[in-house]
Amino acid sequence: MKKYMLPTVKINSYQFLVLSILFSIGTSILIVPSALATNSKQDAWIAAIIGTGIGLLIVWLYTKMGLWFPNLTFVQMNETLFGKWVGKAFSFLFVCMTLLYTAILLYNSGAFLNTHGMSSTPMAATNILMAIILVMAVRLGIETIARSAEIFIGVFFLLFIILVVFIAPQIQFENIQPVFDVDIKSLAQSSLTLIVVSSVNAVSLLMIFPAFINKPKSAQKSFFIGNLIAGLVIIIITLLCILILGADLTARQMFPGYGLAKMINVGNFINRVEAIMGTLWIISLYFKMVLYFYASVYGLAQILNLKDYRPLTYPLGMIVIVLSLVIYPNVMYQKKFETTTGLYFSLTIGLLLPLLMVGVYAIRKKQLKKDAISS
């Protein structure tokens, strides 16, 4: 087995748990309820439960793969299993996916801020400012990213609890009736969106787990629990959207979670606090974007056998900015891309490739162990 340089920086299991939560929530907290309600109507919350359950199985697969190669990243796993050139080809596709999704999240943040916060500010300006912070974080390294996530996770859940408590009086239980009104096919189609966004795309975290974690076995639980907590947050937000906005309005809105926060009205005194939801989303989106970009930069550095990944942050950062400004010409194109090309790309890299890796590992298991002993 080829000898790889081991990471010198390590994070602990709790820090990885926090990163897993924020990554899995990501854009889901604002966007996913609409996608779930489109096909599942008032049963969108059931689709969220199904998606979370299946997603946990996929995360379990990732944890098993990671523990087979406790000192390697996903890129290095590919090269070990498939050989130098085939492995690099698969890894390059992985890097393309993470870089593309970094640009998509940057577009989403710019579109959201441009629509709901700074309508007179050009989207290019907000994207460039966000990209600067993105590049700074990745250059500082995974330890700095993890420590900052520890701080923001408390802010995130404090704002989330405030949102749930303040919006609870607006609940109308008749909005979820009748329960189980849609067929299994519709529920499955809806849940696929959540599975891909929160679990399948979490294959990007294999660039961190377990190579950058000081106790990989305990981090295995962190990966699983983090995805579960994120799933529960998405289930709660989806259920609240259905209970308060109704299935039709949830499906029609691009950001139903933001529309949910607009409904808060406590004694005609506490109202129009949608900034809470905006802050929640920006926090989770930013950390997901950082982890995607880190996977892109570090993965490309390993493909090119570079000793330091930091010189790649500036050129890739500029590519991400340009992509974020041209990737979606309009909203209809965005929805079409997300339900076709984006979906298939994620399933190919995040599910089919890992399953292929499992098959190759099963065939080459004995030889890999002999190589490891001899090296």
Short mmCIF file of C-alpha atoms in Angstrom, two decimals:
data_model
loop_
_atom_site.label_atom_id
_atom_site.label_comp_id
_atom_site.label_asym_id
_atom_site.label_seq_id
_atom_site.Cartn_x
_atom_site.Cartn_y
_atom_site.Cartn_z
CA MET A 1 0.00 0.00 0.00
CA LYS A 2 1.27 3.46 -0.89
CA LYS A 3 2.46 5.54 2.06
CA TYR A 4 0.58 8.80 2.53
CA MET A 5 1.57 11.82 4.57
CA LEU A 6 -0.66 11.89 7.65
CA PRO A 7 -2.52 15.10 8.61
CA THR A 8 -0.73 17.04 11.36
CA VAL A 9 -3.89 18.88 12.51
CA LYS A 10 -6.60 16.94 14.33
CA ILE A 11 -10.05 17.84 15.63
CA ASN A 12 -12.02 16.04 18.33
CA SER A 13 -15.24 14.06 18.07
CA TYR A 14 -17.45 16.85 19.42
CA GLN A 15 -16.12 19.31 16.86
CA PHE A 16 -16.86 16.81 14.11
CA LEU A 17 -20.36 16.32 15.55
CA VAL A 18 -20.96 20.08 15.26
CA LEU A 19 -19.64 20.15 11.69
CA SER A 20 -21.87 17.19 10.78
CA ILE A 21 -24.97 18.94 12.17
CA LEU A 22 -24.32 22.22 10.36
CA PHE A 23 -23.41 20.48 7.10
CA SER A 24 -26.48 18.23 7.10
CA ILE A 25 -28.82 21.14 7.89
CA GLY A 26 -27.18 23.49 5.40
CA THR A 27 -29.67 24.83 2.88
CA SER A 28 -32.32 22.31 3.98
CA ILE A 29 -33.77 24.50 6.71
CA LEU A 30 -35.13 27.00 4.16
CA ILE A 31 -35.40 25.14 0.86
CA VAL A 32 -36.24 21.48 1.59
CA PRO A 33 -39.78 22.01 3.07
CA SER A 34 -40.89 23.39 -0.31
CA ALA A 35 -39.43 20.42 -2.22
CA LEU A 36 -41.05 17.96 0.19
CA ALA A 37 -44.47 19.64 0.03
CA THR A 38 -44.50 19.73 -3.80
CA ASN A 39 -45.20 15.99 -4.09
CA SER A 40 -46.16 14.99 -0.55
CA LYS A 41 -48.50 17.94 0.24
CA GLN A 42 -49.55 17.87 3.89
CA ASP A 43 -47.59 14.63 4.40
CA ALA A 44 -44.27 16.42 3.76
CA TRP A 45 -43.26 15.87 7.39
CA ILE A 46 -43.67 12.12 6.89
CA ALA A 47 -41.41 12.30 3.82
CA ALA A 48 -38.88 14.14 6.01
CA ILE A 49 -38.96 11.29 8.54
CA ILE A 50 -38.47 8.69 5.79
CA GLY A 51 -35.64 10.71 4.25
CA THR A 52 -33.89 11.06 7.61
CA GLY A 53 -34.14 7.32 8.29
CA ILE A 54 -32.72 6.30 4.91
CA GLY A 55 -30.07 9.01 5.18
CA LEU A 56 -28.82 7.48 8.43
CA LEU A 57 -28.17 4.21 6.58
CA ILE A 58 -26.05 6.06 4.03
CA VAL A 59 -24.09 7.81 6.79
CA TRP A 60 -23.55 4.41 8.45
CA LEU A 61 -22.02 3.23 5.14
CA TYR A 62 -19.67 6.24 5.13
CA THR A 63 -18.54 5.57 8.69
CA LYS A 64 -17.73 1.95 7.87
CA MET A 65 -15.73 3.01 4.80
CA GLY A 66 -13.83 5.59 6.81
CA LEU A 67 -12.79 3.10 9.48
CA TRP A 68 -11.37 0.75 6.81
CA PHE A 69 -8.80 3.45 6.06
CA PRO A 70 -8.48 5.44 9.32
CA ASN A 71 -5.62 7.64 8.10
CA LEU A 72 -6.81 8.37 4.56
CA THR A 73 -9.09 10.95 3.01
CA PHE A 74 -11.73 10.08 0.40
CA VAL A 75 -9.33 11.02 -2.41
CA GLN A 76 -6.63 8.75 -1.00
CA MET A 77 -9.15 5.92 -0.54
CA ASN A 78 -9.97 6.11 -4.25
CA GLU A 79 -6.32 5.87 -5.24
CA THR A 80 -5.75 2.98 -2.83
CA LEU A 81 -8.70 0.95 -4.09
CA PHE A 82 -8.72 1.73 -7.82
CA GLY A 83 -5.07 2.45 -8.50
CA LYS A 84 -3.32 5.70 -9.31
CA TRP A 85 -4.98 6.86 -12.54
CA VAL A 86 -8.50 5.46 -12.16
CA GLY A 87 -8.54 6.61 -8.54
CA LYS A 88 -7.45 10.13 -9.53
CA ALA A 89 -10.16 10.23 -12.22
CA PHE A 90 -12.87 9.36 -9.68
CA SER A 91 -11.39 11.85 -7.22
CA PHE A 92 -11.42 14.58 -9.87
CA LEU A 93 -15.16 14.02 -10.37
CA PHE A 94 -15.59 14.27 -6.61
CA VAL A 95 -13.68 17.58 -6.54
CA CYS A 96 -15.79 18.88 -9.44
CA MET A 97 -18.94 18.05 -7.47
CA THR A 98 -17.82 19.78 -4.27
CA LEU A 99 -16.57 22.84 -6.19
CA LEU A 100 -19.85 23.07 -8.12
CA TYR A 101 -21.89 22.83 -4.92
CA THR A 102 -19.74 25.51 -3.31
CA ALA A 103 -20.70 27.81 -6.20
CA ILE A 104 -24.38 26.82 -5.88
CA LEU A 105 -24.42 27.64 -2.16
CA LEU A 106 -22.69 30.93 -2.87
CA TYR A 107 -25.41 31.66 -5.43
CA ASN A 108 -28.10 30.74 -2.89
CA SER A 109 -26.64 33.04 -0.24
CA GLY A 110 -26.38 35.90 -2.74
CA ALA A 111 -29.91 35.35 -4.06
CA PHE A 112 -31.35 35.23 -0.55
CA LEU A 113 -29.57 38.38 0.63
CA ASN A 114 -30.39 40.16 -2.62
CA THR A 115 -34.08 39.25 -2.36
CA HIS A 116 -34.77 39.61 1.37
CA GLY A 117 -32.09 41.85 2.79
CA MET A 118 -30.08 44.01 0.41
CA SER A 119 -32.18 44.37 -2.72
CA SER A 120 -30.26 47.42 -3.97
CA THR A 121 -26.87 45.72 -3.63
CA PRO A 122 -25.55 43.86 -6.71
CA MET A 123 -25.41 40.11 -6.21
CA ALA A 124 -21.78 40.11 -7.38
CA ALA A 125 -20.83 42.29 -4.41
CA THR A 126 -22.44 40.01 -1.81
CA ASN A 127 -20.93 36.91 -3.45
CA ILE A 128 -17.43 38.39 -3.51
CA LEU A 129 -17.64 39.40 0.17
CA MET A 130 -18.89 35.93 1.14
CA ALA A 131 -16.19 34.27 -0.97
CA ILE A 132 -13.48 36.31 0.76
CA ILE A 133 -14.64 35.00 4.15
CA LEU A 134 -14.84 31.52 2.64
CA VAL A 135 -11.25 31.59 1.37
CA MET A 136 -10.00 33.02 4.67
CA ALA A 137 -11.60 30.19 6.64
CA VAL A 138 -10.19 27.44 4.41
CA ARG A 139 -6.70 28.96 4.49
CA LEU A 140 -6.81 28.98 8.30
CA GLY A 141 -7.49 25.24 8.28
CA ILE A 142 -9.95 22.67 9.54
CA GLU A 143 -9.09 23.24 13.22
CA THR A 144 -10.08 26.91 13.01
CA ILE A 145 -13.26 26.01 11.10
CA ALA A 146 -14.20 23.44 13.75
CA ARG A 147 -13.57 25.82 16.66
CA SER A 148 -15.67 28.56 15.10
CA ALA A 149 -18.44 26.02 14.48
CA GLU A 150 -18.41 25.21 18.20
CA ILE A 151 -19.23 28.84 18.93
CA PHE A 152 -21.94 29.24 16.31
CA ILE A 153 -23.76 25.97 17.06
CA GLY A 154 -24.93 27.44 20.38
CA VAL A 155 -26.20 30.58 18.63
CA PHE A 156 -27.92 28.42 16.01
CA PHE A 157 -29.91 26.29 18.46
CA LEU A 158 -30.75 29.25 20.68
CA LEU A 159 -32.31 31.04 17.69
CA PHE A 160 -34.00 27.80 16.60
CA ILE A 161 -35.66 27.32 20.00
CA ILE A 162 -36.79 30.97 20.03
CA LEU A 163 -38.30 30.49 16.56
CA VAL A 164 -40.20 27.32 17.57
CA VAL A 165 -41.52 28.86 20.81
CA PHE A 166 -42.68 32.10 19.18
CA ILE A 167 -44.29 30.43 16.17
CA ALA A 168 -46.09 27.70 18.16
CA PRO A 169 -49.26 29.79 18.84
CA GLN A 170 -49.87 30.02 15.06
CA ILE A 171 -50.21 26.23 14.64
CA GLN A 172 -53.39 24.97 12.95
CA PHE A 173 -53.60 21.19 13.19
CA GLU A 174 -56.22 20.92 10.47
CA ASN A 175 -53.48 21.80 7.94
CA ILE A 176 -51.93 18.32 8.20
CA GLN A 177 -55.24 16.52 7.70
CA PRO A 178 -55.84 14.04 6.22
CA VAL A 179 -52.68 12.20 7.26
CA PHE A 180 -51.19 9.63 4.83
CA ASP A 181 -53.30 11.05 2.02
CA VAL A 182 -50.57 10.71 -0.65
CA ASP A 183 -49.23 7.43 -2.05
CA ILE A 184 -45.90 5.79 -1.21
CA LYS A 185 -44.40 6.78 -4.58
CA SER A 186 -44.94 10.49 -3.88
CA LEU A 187 -43.45 10.15 -0.40
CA ALA A 188 -40.41 8.36 -1.83
CA GLN A 189 -39.88 10.99 -4.53
CA SER A 190 -40.07 13.77 -1.97
CA SER A 191 -37.78 12.09 0.55
CA LEU A 192 -35.12 11.59 -2.15
CA THR A 193 -34.46 15.34 -2.14
CA LEU A 194 -33.74 15.34 1.59
CA ILE A 195 -31.65 12.17 1.36
CA VAL A 196 -29.41 13.70 -1.29
CA VAL A 197 -29.05 17.17 0.27
CA SER A 198 -28.41 16.10 3.87
CA SER A 199 -26.90 12.58 3.63
CA VAL A 200 -25.62 11.64 0.16
CA ASN A 201 -23.72 14.92 -0.20
CA ALA A 202 -22.19 14.24 3.23
CA VAL A 203 -19.70 12.07 1.34
CA SER A 204 -17.73 15.36 1.30
CA LEU A 205 -17.10 14.89 5.03
CA LEU A 206 -15.00 11.82 4.22
CA MET A 207 -12.27 14.35 3.41
CA ILE A 208 -12.25 15.00 7.17
CA PHE A 209 -13.49 11.74 8.67
CA PRO A 210 -11.54 9.90 9.93
CA ALA A 211 -8.14 11.25 8.78
CA PHE A 212 -8.42 14.59 10.63
CA ILE A 213 -10.02 13.25 13.82
CA ASN A 214 -8.03 12.22 16.89
CA LYS A 215 -10.45 9.42 17.91
CA PRO A 216 -12.03 7.95 14.74
CA LYS A 217 -14.16 5.32 16.49
CA SER A 218 -15.91 7.84 18.73
CA ALA A 219 -16.28 10.16 15.74
CA GLN A 220 -18.22 7.39 14.02
CA LYS A 221 -21.02 8.03 16.52
CA SER A 222 -20.63 11.78 16.01
CA PHE A 223 -21.20 11.41 12.26
CA PHE A 224 -24.33 9.36 12.86
CA ILE A 225 -25.74 11.49 15.69
CA GLY A 226 -24.98 14.72 13.84
CA ASN A 227 -26.99 13.60 10.83
CA LEU A 228 -29.83 12.47 13.12
CA ILE A 229 -29.99 15.83 14.95
CA ALA A 230 -29.98 17.68 11.63
CA GLY A 231 -32.77 15.41 10.42
CA LEU A 232 -34.86 16.20 13.48
CA VAL A 233 -34.39 19.96 12.91
CA ILE A 234 -35.55 19.59 9.29
CA ILE A 235 -38.53 17.45 10.35
CA ILE A 236 -39.59 20.11 12.89
CA ILE A 237 -39.22 22.97 10.40
CA THR A 238 -41.14 21.04 7.72
CA LEU A 239 -43.92 20.16 10.16
CA LEU A 240 -44.19 23.79 11.31
CA CYS A 241 -44.36 25.00 7.69
CA ILE A 242 -47.25 22.62 6.98
CA LEU A 243 -49.05 23.36 10.25
CA ILE A 244 -48.83 27.15 9.86
CA LEU A 245 -48.46 27.99 6.17
CA GLY A 246 -50.36 25.01 4.79
CA ALA A 247 -49.17 22.55 2.14
CA ASP A 248 -50.01 24.71 -0.91
CA LEU A 249 -48.25 27.85 0.32
CA THR A 250 -45.24 25.83 1.50
CA ALA A 251 -44.89 24.23 -1.93
CA ARG A 252 -45.21 27.56 -3.80
CA GLN A 253 -42.63 29.50 -1.81
CA MET A 254 -38.94 29.23 -2.62
CA PHE A 255 -37.97 29.90 1.02
CA PRO A 256 -40.94 28.66 3.10
CA GLY A 257 -38.87 28.64 6.27
CA TYR A 258 -38.32 32.38 5.91
CA GLY A 259 -42.04 32.87 5.25
CA LEU A 260 -42.71 30.89 8.43
CA ALA A 261 -40.73 33.37 10.53
CA LYS A 262 -42.78 36.24 9.08
CA MET A 263 -45.86 34.73 10.75
CA ILE A 264 -44.52 35.30 14.26
CA ASN A 265 -46.77 37.68 16.19
CA VAL A 266 -46.79 37.59 19.99
CA GLY A 267 -49.28 40.09 21.43
CA ASN A 268 -48.76 42.48 18.50
CA PHE A 269 -45.43 43.28 20.15
CA ILE A 270 -42.99 40.62 18.93
CA ASN A 271 -43.39 40.34 15.15
CA ARG A 272 -41.49 40.62 11.88
CA VAL A 273 -38.51 38.75 13.35
CA GLU A 274 -37.71 36.83 10.17
CA ALA A 275 -34.10 37.87 10.68
CA ILE A 276 -33.95 34.93 13.11
CA MET A 277 -34.57 32.47 10.28
CA GLY A 278 -32.22 34.37 8.01
CA THR A 279 -29.46 34.12 10.61
CA LEU A 280 -30.10 30.40 11.14
CA TRP A 281 -29.82 29.78 7.43
CA ILE A 282 -26.71 31.89 6.86
CA ILE A 283 -24.89 30.09 9.72
CA SER A 284 -25.67 26.58 8.46
CA LEU A 285 -25.21 27.50 4.79
CA TYR A 286 -21.84 29.13 5.46
CA PHE A 287 -20.37 26.12 7.24
CA LYS A 288 -21.67 23.74 4.59
CA MET A 289 -20.11 25.96 1.93
CA VAL A 290 -16.80 26.05 3.82
CA LEU A 291 -16.71 22.26 4.13
CA TYR A 292 -17.48 21.83 0.42
CA PHE A 293 -14.73 24.28 -0.51
CA TYR A 294 -12.26 22.68 1.90
CA ALA A 295 -12.97 19.28 0.33
CA SER A 296 -12.44 20.78 -3.14
CA VAL A 297 -9.16 22.51 -2.36
CA TYR A 298 -7.64 19.78 -0.21
CA GLY A 299 -8.83 17.06 -2.59
CA LEU A 300 -7.31 18.77 -5.63
CA ALA A 301 -4.06 19.29 -3.75
CA GLN A 302 -3.90 15.56 -3.04
CA ILE A 303 -4.70 14.67 -6.65
CA LEU A 304 -1.81 16.91 -7.78
CA ASN A 305 0.44 15.61 -4.96
CA LEU A 306 0.99 19.11 -3.54
CA LYS A 307 2.48 19.49 -0.07
CA ASP A 308 0.31 22.54 0.74
CA TYR A 309 -3.26 23.15 -0.37
CA ARG A 310 -3.36 26.87 0.42
CA PRO A 311 -1.99 28.15 -2.93
CA LEU A 312 -5.10 26.65 -4.58
CA THR A 313 -7.56 28.65 -2.46
CA TYR A 314 -7.26 31.89 -4.47
CA PRO A 315 -7.71 30.52 -8.01
CA LEU A 316 -10.48 28.13 -6.94
CA GLY A 317 -12.11 30.96 -4.98
CA MET A 318 -12.23 33.09 -8.12
CA ILE A 319 -13.68 30.19 -10.11
CA VAL A 320 -16.40 29.75 -7.48
CA ILE A 321 -17.33 33.44 -7.64
CA VAL A 322 -17.67 33.39 -11.42
CA LEU A 323 -19.64 30.13 -11.36
CA SER A 324 -22.02 31.49 -8.71
CA LEU A 325 -22.91 34.40 -10.98
CA VAL A 326 -23.56 32.40 -14.16
CA ILE A 327 -24.71 28.99 -12.95
CA TYR A 328 -28.47 29.72 -12.92
CA PRO A 329 -29.93 32.08 -15.55
CA ASN A 330 -33.36 31.92 -13.85
CA VAL A 331 -35.35 30.19 -11.12
CA MET A 332 -36.98 27.66 -13.47
CA TYR A 333 -33.55 26.54 -14.69
CA GLN A 334 -32.43 26.18 -11.08
CA LYS A 335 -35.35 23.92 -10.16
CA LYS A 336 -34.84 21.85 -13.32
CA PHE A 337 -31.13 21.42 -12.54
CA GLU A 338 -31.72 20.48 -8.91
CA THR A 339 -34.25 17.76 -9.79
CA THR A 340 -32.29 16.27 -12.72
CA THR A 341 -28.58 16.91 -13.29
CA GLY A 342 -27.72 17.88 -9.72
CA LEU A 343 -29.64 14.94 -8.29
CA TYR A 344 -28.00 12.38 -10.59
CA PHE A 345 -24.53 13.87 -10.06
CA SER A 346 -24.89 13.59 -6.27
CA LEU A 347 -26.20 10.03 -6.43
CA THR A 348 -23.36 9.00 -8.74
CA ILE A 349 -20.54 10.42 -6.61
CA GLY A 350 -22.17 10.10 -3.19
CA LEU A 351 -23.84 6.69 -3.49
CA LEU A 352 -22.81 4.69 -6.56
CA LEU A 353 -19.10 5.42 -6.15
CA PRO A 354 -19.03 4.44 -2.44
CA LEU A 355 -20.94 1.24 -3.25
CA LEU A 356 -18.38 0.49 -5.97
CA MET A 357 -15.62 1.14 -3.44
CA VAL A 358 -17.25 -1.31 -1.04
CA GLY A 359 -17.33 -3.96 -3.78
CA VAL A 360 -13.67 -3.42 -4.72
CA TYR A 361 -12.65 -3.47 -1.05
CA ALA A 362 -14.45 -6.80 -0.55
CA ILE A 363 -12.50 -8.27 -3.49
CA ARG A 364 -9.11 -6.76 -2.58
CA LYS A 365 -9.43 -6.90 1.21
CA LYS A 366 -6.79 -9.58 1.81
CA GLN A 367 -4.28 -8.00 -0.57
CA LEU A 368 -4.76 -4.56 0.98
CA LYS A 369 -4.11 -5.97 4.44
CA LYS A 370 -0.94 -7.68 3.24
CA ASP A 371 0.26 -4.44 1.65
CA ALA A 372 -0.47 -2.57 4.86
CA ILE A 373 1.54 -5.06 6.93
CA SER A 374 4.48 -5.06 4.51
CA SER A 375 4.59 -1.26 4.41
#
